[in-house]
mmCIF file of C-alpha atoms in Angstrom:
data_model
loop_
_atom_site.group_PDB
_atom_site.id
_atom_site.type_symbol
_atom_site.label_atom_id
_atom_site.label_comp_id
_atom_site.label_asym_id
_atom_site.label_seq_id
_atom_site.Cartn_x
_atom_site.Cartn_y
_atom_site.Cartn_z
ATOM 1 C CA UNK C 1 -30.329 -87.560 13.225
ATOM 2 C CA UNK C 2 -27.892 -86.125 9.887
ATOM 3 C CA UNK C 3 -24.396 -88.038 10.224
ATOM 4 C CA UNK C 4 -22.069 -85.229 10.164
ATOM 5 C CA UNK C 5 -19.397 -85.457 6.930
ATOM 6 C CA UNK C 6 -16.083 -84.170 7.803
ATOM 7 C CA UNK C 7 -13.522 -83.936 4.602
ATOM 8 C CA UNK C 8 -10.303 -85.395 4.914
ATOM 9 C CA UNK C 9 -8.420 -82.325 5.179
ATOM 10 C CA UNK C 10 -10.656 -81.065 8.064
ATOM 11 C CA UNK C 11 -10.014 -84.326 9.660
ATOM 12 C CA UNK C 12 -6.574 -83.868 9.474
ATOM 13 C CA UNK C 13 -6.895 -80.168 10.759
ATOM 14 C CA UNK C 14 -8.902 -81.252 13.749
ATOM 15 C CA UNK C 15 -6.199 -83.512 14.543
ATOM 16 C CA UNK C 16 -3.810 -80.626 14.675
ATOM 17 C CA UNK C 17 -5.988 -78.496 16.545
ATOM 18 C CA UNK C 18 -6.004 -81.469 19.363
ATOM 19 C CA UNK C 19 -2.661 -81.398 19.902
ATOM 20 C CA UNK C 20 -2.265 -77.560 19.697
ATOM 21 C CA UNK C 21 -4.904 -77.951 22.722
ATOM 22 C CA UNK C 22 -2.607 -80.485 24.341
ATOM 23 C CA UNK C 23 0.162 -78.169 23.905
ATOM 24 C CA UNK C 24 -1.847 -75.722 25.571
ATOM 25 C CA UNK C 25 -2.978 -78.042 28.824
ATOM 26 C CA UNK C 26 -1.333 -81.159 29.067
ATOM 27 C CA UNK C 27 2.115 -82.294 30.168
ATOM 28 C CA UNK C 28 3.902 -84.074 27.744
ATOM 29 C CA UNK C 29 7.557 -86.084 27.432
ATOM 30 C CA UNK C 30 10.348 -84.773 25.576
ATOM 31 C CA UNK C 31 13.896 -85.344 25.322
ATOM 32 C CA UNK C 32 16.655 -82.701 27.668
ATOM 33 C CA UNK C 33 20.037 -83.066 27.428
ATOM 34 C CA UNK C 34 21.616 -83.049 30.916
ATOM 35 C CA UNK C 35 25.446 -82.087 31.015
ATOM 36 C CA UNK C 36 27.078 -84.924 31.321
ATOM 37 C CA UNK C 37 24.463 -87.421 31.476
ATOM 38 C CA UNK C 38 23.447 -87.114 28.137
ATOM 39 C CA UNK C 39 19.434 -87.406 26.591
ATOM 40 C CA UNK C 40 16.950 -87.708 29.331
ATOM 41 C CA UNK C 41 13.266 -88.069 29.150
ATOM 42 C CA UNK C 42 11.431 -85.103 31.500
ATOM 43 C CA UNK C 43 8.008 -83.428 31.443
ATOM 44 C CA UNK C 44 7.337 -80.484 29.247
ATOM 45 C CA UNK C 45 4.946 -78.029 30.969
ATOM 46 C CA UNK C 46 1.981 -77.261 29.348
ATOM 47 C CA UNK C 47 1.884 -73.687 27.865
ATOM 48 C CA UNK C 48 -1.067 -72.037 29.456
ATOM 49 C CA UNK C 49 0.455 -73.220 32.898
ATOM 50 C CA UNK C 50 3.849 -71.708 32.392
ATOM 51 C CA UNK C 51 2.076 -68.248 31.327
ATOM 52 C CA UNK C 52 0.076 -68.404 34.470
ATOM 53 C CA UNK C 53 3.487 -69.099 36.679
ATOM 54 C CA UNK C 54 4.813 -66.456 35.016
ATOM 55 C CA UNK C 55 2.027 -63.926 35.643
ATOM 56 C CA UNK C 56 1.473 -65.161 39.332
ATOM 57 C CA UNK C 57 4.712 -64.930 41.965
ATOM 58 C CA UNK C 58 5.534 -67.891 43.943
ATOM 59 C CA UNK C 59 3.331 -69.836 46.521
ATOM 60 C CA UNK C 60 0.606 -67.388 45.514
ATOM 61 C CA UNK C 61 -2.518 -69.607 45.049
ATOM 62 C CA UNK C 62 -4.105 -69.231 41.152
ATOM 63 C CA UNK C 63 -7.609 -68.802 39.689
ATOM 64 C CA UNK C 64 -10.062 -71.271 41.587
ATOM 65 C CA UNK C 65 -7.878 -71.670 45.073
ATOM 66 C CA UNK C 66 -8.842 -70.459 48.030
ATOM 67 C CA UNK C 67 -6.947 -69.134 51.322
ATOM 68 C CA UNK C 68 -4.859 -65.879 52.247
ATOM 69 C CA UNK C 69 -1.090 -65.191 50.552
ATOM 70 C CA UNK C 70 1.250 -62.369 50.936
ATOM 71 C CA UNK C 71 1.813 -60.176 47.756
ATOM 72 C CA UNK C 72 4.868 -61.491 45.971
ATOM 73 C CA UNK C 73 6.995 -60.325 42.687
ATOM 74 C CA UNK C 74 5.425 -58.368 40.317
ATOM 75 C CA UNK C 75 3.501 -59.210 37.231
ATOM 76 C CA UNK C 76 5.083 -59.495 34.170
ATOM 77 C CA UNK C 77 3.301 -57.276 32.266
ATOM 78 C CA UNK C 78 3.645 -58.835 28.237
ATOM 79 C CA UNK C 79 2.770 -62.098 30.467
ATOM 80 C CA UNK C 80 -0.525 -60.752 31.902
ATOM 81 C CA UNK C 81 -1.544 -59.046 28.974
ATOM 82 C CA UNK C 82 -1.496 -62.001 26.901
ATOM 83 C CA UNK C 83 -3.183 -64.301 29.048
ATOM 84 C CA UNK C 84 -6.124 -61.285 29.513
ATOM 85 C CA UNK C 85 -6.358 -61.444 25.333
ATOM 86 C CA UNK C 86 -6.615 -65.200 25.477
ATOM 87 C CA UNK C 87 -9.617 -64.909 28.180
ATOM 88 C CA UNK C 88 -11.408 -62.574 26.605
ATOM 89 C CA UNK C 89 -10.895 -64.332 23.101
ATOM 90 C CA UNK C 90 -12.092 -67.666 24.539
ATOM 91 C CA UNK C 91 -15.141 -65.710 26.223
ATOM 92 C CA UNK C 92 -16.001 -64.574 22.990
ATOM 93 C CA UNK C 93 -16.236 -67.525 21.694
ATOM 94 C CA UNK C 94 -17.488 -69.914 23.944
ATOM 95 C CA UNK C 95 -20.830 -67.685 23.722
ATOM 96 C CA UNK C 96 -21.477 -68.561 19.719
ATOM 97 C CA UNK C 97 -21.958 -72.260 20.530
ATOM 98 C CA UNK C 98 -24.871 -73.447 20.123
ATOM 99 C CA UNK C 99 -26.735 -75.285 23.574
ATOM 100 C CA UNK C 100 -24.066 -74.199 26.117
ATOM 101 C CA UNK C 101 -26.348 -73.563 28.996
ATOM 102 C CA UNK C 102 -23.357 -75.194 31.496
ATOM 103 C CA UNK C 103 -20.268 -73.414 30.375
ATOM 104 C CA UNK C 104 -17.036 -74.794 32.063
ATOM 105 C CA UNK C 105 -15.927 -71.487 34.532
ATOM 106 C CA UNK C 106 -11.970 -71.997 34.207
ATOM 107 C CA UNK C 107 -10.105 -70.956 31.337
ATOM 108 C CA UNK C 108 -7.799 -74.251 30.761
ATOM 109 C CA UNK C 109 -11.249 -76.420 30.883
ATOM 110 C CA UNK C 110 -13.238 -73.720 28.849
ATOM 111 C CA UNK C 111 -10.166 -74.273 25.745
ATOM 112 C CA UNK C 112 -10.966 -78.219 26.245
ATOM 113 C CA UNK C 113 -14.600 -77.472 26.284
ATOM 114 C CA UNK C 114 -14.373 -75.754 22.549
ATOM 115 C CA UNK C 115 -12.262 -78.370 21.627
ATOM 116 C CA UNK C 116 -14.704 -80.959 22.731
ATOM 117 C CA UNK C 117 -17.416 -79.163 20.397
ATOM 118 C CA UNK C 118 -15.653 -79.888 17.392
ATOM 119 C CA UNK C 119 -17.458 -83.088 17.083
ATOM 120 C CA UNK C 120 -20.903 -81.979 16.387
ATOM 121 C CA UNK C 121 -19.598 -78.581 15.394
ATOM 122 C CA UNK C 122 -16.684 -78.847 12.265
ATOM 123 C CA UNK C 123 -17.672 -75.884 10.782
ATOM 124 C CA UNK C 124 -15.750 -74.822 13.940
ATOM 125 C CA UNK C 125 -12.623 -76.434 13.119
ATOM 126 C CA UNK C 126 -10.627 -73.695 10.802
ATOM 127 C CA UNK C 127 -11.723 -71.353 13.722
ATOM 128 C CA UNK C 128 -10.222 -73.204 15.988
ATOM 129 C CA UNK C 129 -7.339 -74.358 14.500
ATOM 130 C CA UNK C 130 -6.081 -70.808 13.310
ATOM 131 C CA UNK C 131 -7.064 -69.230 16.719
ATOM 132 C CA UNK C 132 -4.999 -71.785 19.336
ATOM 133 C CA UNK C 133 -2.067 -71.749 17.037
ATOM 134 C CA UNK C 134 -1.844 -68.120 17.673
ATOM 135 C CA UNK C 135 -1.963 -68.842 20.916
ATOM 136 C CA UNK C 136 0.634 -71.365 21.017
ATOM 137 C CA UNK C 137 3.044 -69.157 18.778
ATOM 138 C CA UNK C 138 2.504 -65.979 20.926
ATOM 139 C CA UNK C 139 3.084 -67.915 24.148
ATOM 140 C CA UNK C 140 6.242 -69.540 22.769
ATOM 141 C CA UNK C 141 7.288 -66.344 21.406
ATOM 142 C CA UNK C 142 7.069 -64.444 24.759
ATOM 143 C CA UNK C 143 9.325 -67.163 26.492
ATOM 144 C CA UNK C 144 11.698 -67.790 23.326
ATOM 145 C CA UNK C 145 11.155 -64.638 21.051
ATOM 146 C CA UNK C 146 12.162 -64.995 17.313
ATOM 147 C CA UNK C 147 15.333 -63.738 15.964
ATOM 148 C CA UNK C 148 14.492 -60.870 13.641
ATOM 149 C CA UNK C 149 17.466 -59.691 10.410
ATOM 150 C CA UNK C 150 16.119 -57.088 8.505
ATOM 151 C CA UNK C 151 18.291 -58.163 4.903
ATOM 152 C CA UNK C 152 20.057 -55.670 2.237
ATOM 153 C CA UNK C 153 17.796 -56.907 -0.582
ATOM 154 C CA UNK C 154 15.118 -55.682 -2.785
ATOM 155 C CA UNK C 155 11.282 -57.592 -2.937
ATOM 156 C CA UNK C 156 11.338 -59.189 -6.284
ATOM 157 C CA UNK C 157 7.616 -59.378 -5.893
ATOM 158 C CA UNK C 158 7.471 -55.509 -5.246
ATOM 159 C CA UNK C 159 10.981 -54.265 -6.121
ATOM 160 C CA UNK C 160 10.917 -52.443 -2.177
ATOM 161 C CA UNK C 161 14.348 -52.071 -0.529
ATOM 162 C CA UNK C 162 12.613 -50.276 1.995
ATOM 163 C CA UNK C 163 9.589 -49.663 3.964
ATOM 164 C CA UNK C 164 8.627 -46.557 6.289
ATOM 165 C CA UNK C 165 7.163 -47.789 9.933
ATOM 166 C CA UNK C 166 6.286 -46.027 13.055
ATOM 167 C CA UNK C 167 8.480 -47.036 15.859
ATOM 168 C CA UNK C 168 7.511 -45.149 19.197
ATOM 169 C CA UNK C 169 5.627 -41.995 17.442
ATOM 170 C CA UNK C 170 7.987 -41.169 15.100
ATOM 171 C CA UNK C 171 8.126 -42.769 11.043
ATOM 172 C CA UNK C 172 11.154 -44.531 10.668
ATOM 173 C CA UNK C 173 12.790 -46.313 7.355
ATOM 174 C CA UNK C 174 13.735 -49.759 7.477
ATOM 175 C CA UNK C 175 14.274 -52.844 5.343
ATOM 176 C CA UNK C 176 11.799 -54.070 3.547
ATOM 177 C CA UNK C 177 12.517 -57.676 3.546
ATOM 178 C CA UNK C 178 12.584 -59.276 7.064
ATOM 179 C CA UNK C 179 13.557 -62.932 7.891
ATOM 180 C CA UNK C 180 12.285 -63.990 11.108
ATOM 181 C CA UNK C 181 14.144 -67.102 13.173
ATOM 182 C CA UNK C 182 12.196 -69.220 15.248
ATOM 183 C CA UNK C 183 13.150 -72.391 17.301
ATOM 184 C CA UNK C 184 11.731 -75.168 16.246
ATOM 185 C CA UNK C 185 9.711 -77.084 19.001
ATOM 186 C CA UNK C 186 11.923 -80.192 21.062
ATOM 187 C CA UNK C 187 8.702 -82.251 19.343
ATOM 188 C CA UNK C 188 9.673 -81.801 16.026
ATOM 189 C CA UNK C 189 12.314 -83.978 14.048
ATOM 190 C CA UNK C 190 14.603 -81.609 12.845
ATOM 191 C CA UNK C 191 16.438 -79.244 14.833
ATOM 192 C CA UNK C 192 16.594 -76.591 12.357
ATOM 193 C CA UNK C 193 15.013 -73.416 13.147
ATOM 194 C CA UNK C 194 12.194 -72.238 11.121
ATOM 195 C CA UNK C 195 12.766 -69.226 8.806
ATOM 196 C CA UNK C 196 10.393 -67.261 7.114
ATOM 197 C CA UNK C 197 11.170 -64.123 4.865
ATOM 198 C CA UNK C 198 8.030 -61.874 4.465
ATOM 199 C CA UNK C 199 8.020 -58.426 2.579
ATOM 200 C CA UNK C 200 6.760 -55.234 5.118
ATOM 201 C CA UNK C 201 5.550 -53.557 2.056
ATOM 202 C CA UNK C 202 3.432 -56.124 -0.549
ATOM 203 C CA UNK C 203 3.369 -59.035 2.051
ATOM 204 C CA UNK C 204 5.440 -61.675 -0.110
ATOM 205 C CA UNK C 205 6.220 -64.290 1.882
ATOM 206 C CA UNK C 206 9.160 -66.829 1.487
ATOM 207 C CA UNK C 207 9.804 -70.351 3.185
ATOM 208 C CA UNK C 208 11.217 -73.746 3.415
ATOM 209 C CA UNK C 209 12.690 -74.441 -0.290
ATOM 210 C CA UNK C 210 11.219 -70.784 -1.436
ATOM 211 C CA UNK C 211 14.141 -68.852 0.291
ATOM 212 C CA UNK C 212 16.717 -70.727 -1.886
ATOM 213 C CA UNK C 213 14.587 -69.295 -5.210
ATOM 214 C CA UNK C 214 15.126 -66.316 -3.306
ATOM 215 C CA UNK C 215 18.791 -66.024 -2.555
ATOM 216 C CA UNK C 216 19.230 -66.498 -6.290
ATOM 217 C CA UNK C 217 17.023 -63.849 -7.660
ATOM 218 C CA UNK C 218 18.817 -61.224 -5.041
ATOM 219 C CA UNK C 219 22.049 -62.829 -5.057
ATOM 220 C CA UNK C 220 23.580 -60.113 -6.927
ATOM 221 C CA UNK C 221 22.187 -57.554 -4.605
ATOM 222 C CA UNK C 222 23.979 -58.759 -0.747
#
């Protein structure tokens, strides 16, 4: 039997990708701050459950239960149509691997299931990685969406002040470059939100210690 090589840096990738899955299924601590009691330690939901609370109403039984329920609240419908994208992504998927006669038949164990393969399957890993941290992102997104400031600058990559987009049939002309705002997750150190700056016309993209070079080269421009 060939001993599989992973690299360093797909070790470390794989790593991630575990805990993007753990994001995705398992319930983990973190730290709330309760008025007037101060820091507490309570459960974080995992991701895939809250989209599938959000999608089903109430007391109505989910994928796998059995027995009768009344119709409750509707769908939400950005809800529902993300979690269909995520099945049929994972379905996709879950196909390609190789001797996967027994295939797991709900979606949370199906994501552990791919997971799992990464094992005796690395060349898997990038996959992986890139396609359950858009899964995390969107799902975080749709309960805490991104603050979005369109800025009075011009691209010094491109030298674009603006950029022509369609919004609801009909071309429209906005800014070109567009910082988006996003709230950094209670498991991360800093409490800073994350900003990046990205260019609707060449694509630049600007981050971390990279928007500072860029205030400076459009300083004269605000």
């Amino acid at each position: 039997m060939q001993e599989i090589v992973v690299s360093p840096g797909q070790q470390l990738k794989r790593a991630k990708t575990w805990r993007l899955r753990d994001r995705l299924l398992s319930w983990s601590p973190e730290i709330l701050q309760v008025e007037g009691h101060g820091p507490r330690v309570g459960m974080q939901k995992p991701l895939l459950l809250e989209l599938q609370e959000q999608i089903r109403p109430s007391g109505e039984v989910g994928a796998g239960g059995g027995g009768g329920v009344e119709p409750g609240l509707p769908v939400a419908a950005d809800a529902l149509s993300l979690m269909q994208d995520i099945e049929r992504e994972m379905n996709e998927r879950i196909w390609l691997l190789p001797n996967t006669e027994e295939r797991p038949e709900k979606l949370g164990e199906r994501i552990g299931w791919w997971v799992d393969a990464l094992t005796d399957h690395p060349d898997l890993i990038d996959e992986c990685y890139k396609v359950l941290g858009s899964w995390v992102r969107s799902i975080e997104e749709l309960f805490d969406p991104p603050t979005v400031v369109r800025l009075r600058r011009v691209c010094p990559a491109c030298h674009s002040s603006h950029v022509v987009e369609e919004a609801n049939g009909e071309k429209v002309q906005n800014r070109a470059l567009v910082a988006t705002i996003r709230r950094k997750p209670a498991s991360e150190k800093s409490t800073a939100p994350a900003v990046v700056i990205d260019c609707k016309v060449c694509g630049a993209t600007w981050s971390g210690g990279s928007i500072h070079e860029l205030e400076q080269d459009t300083r004269e421009q605000g």
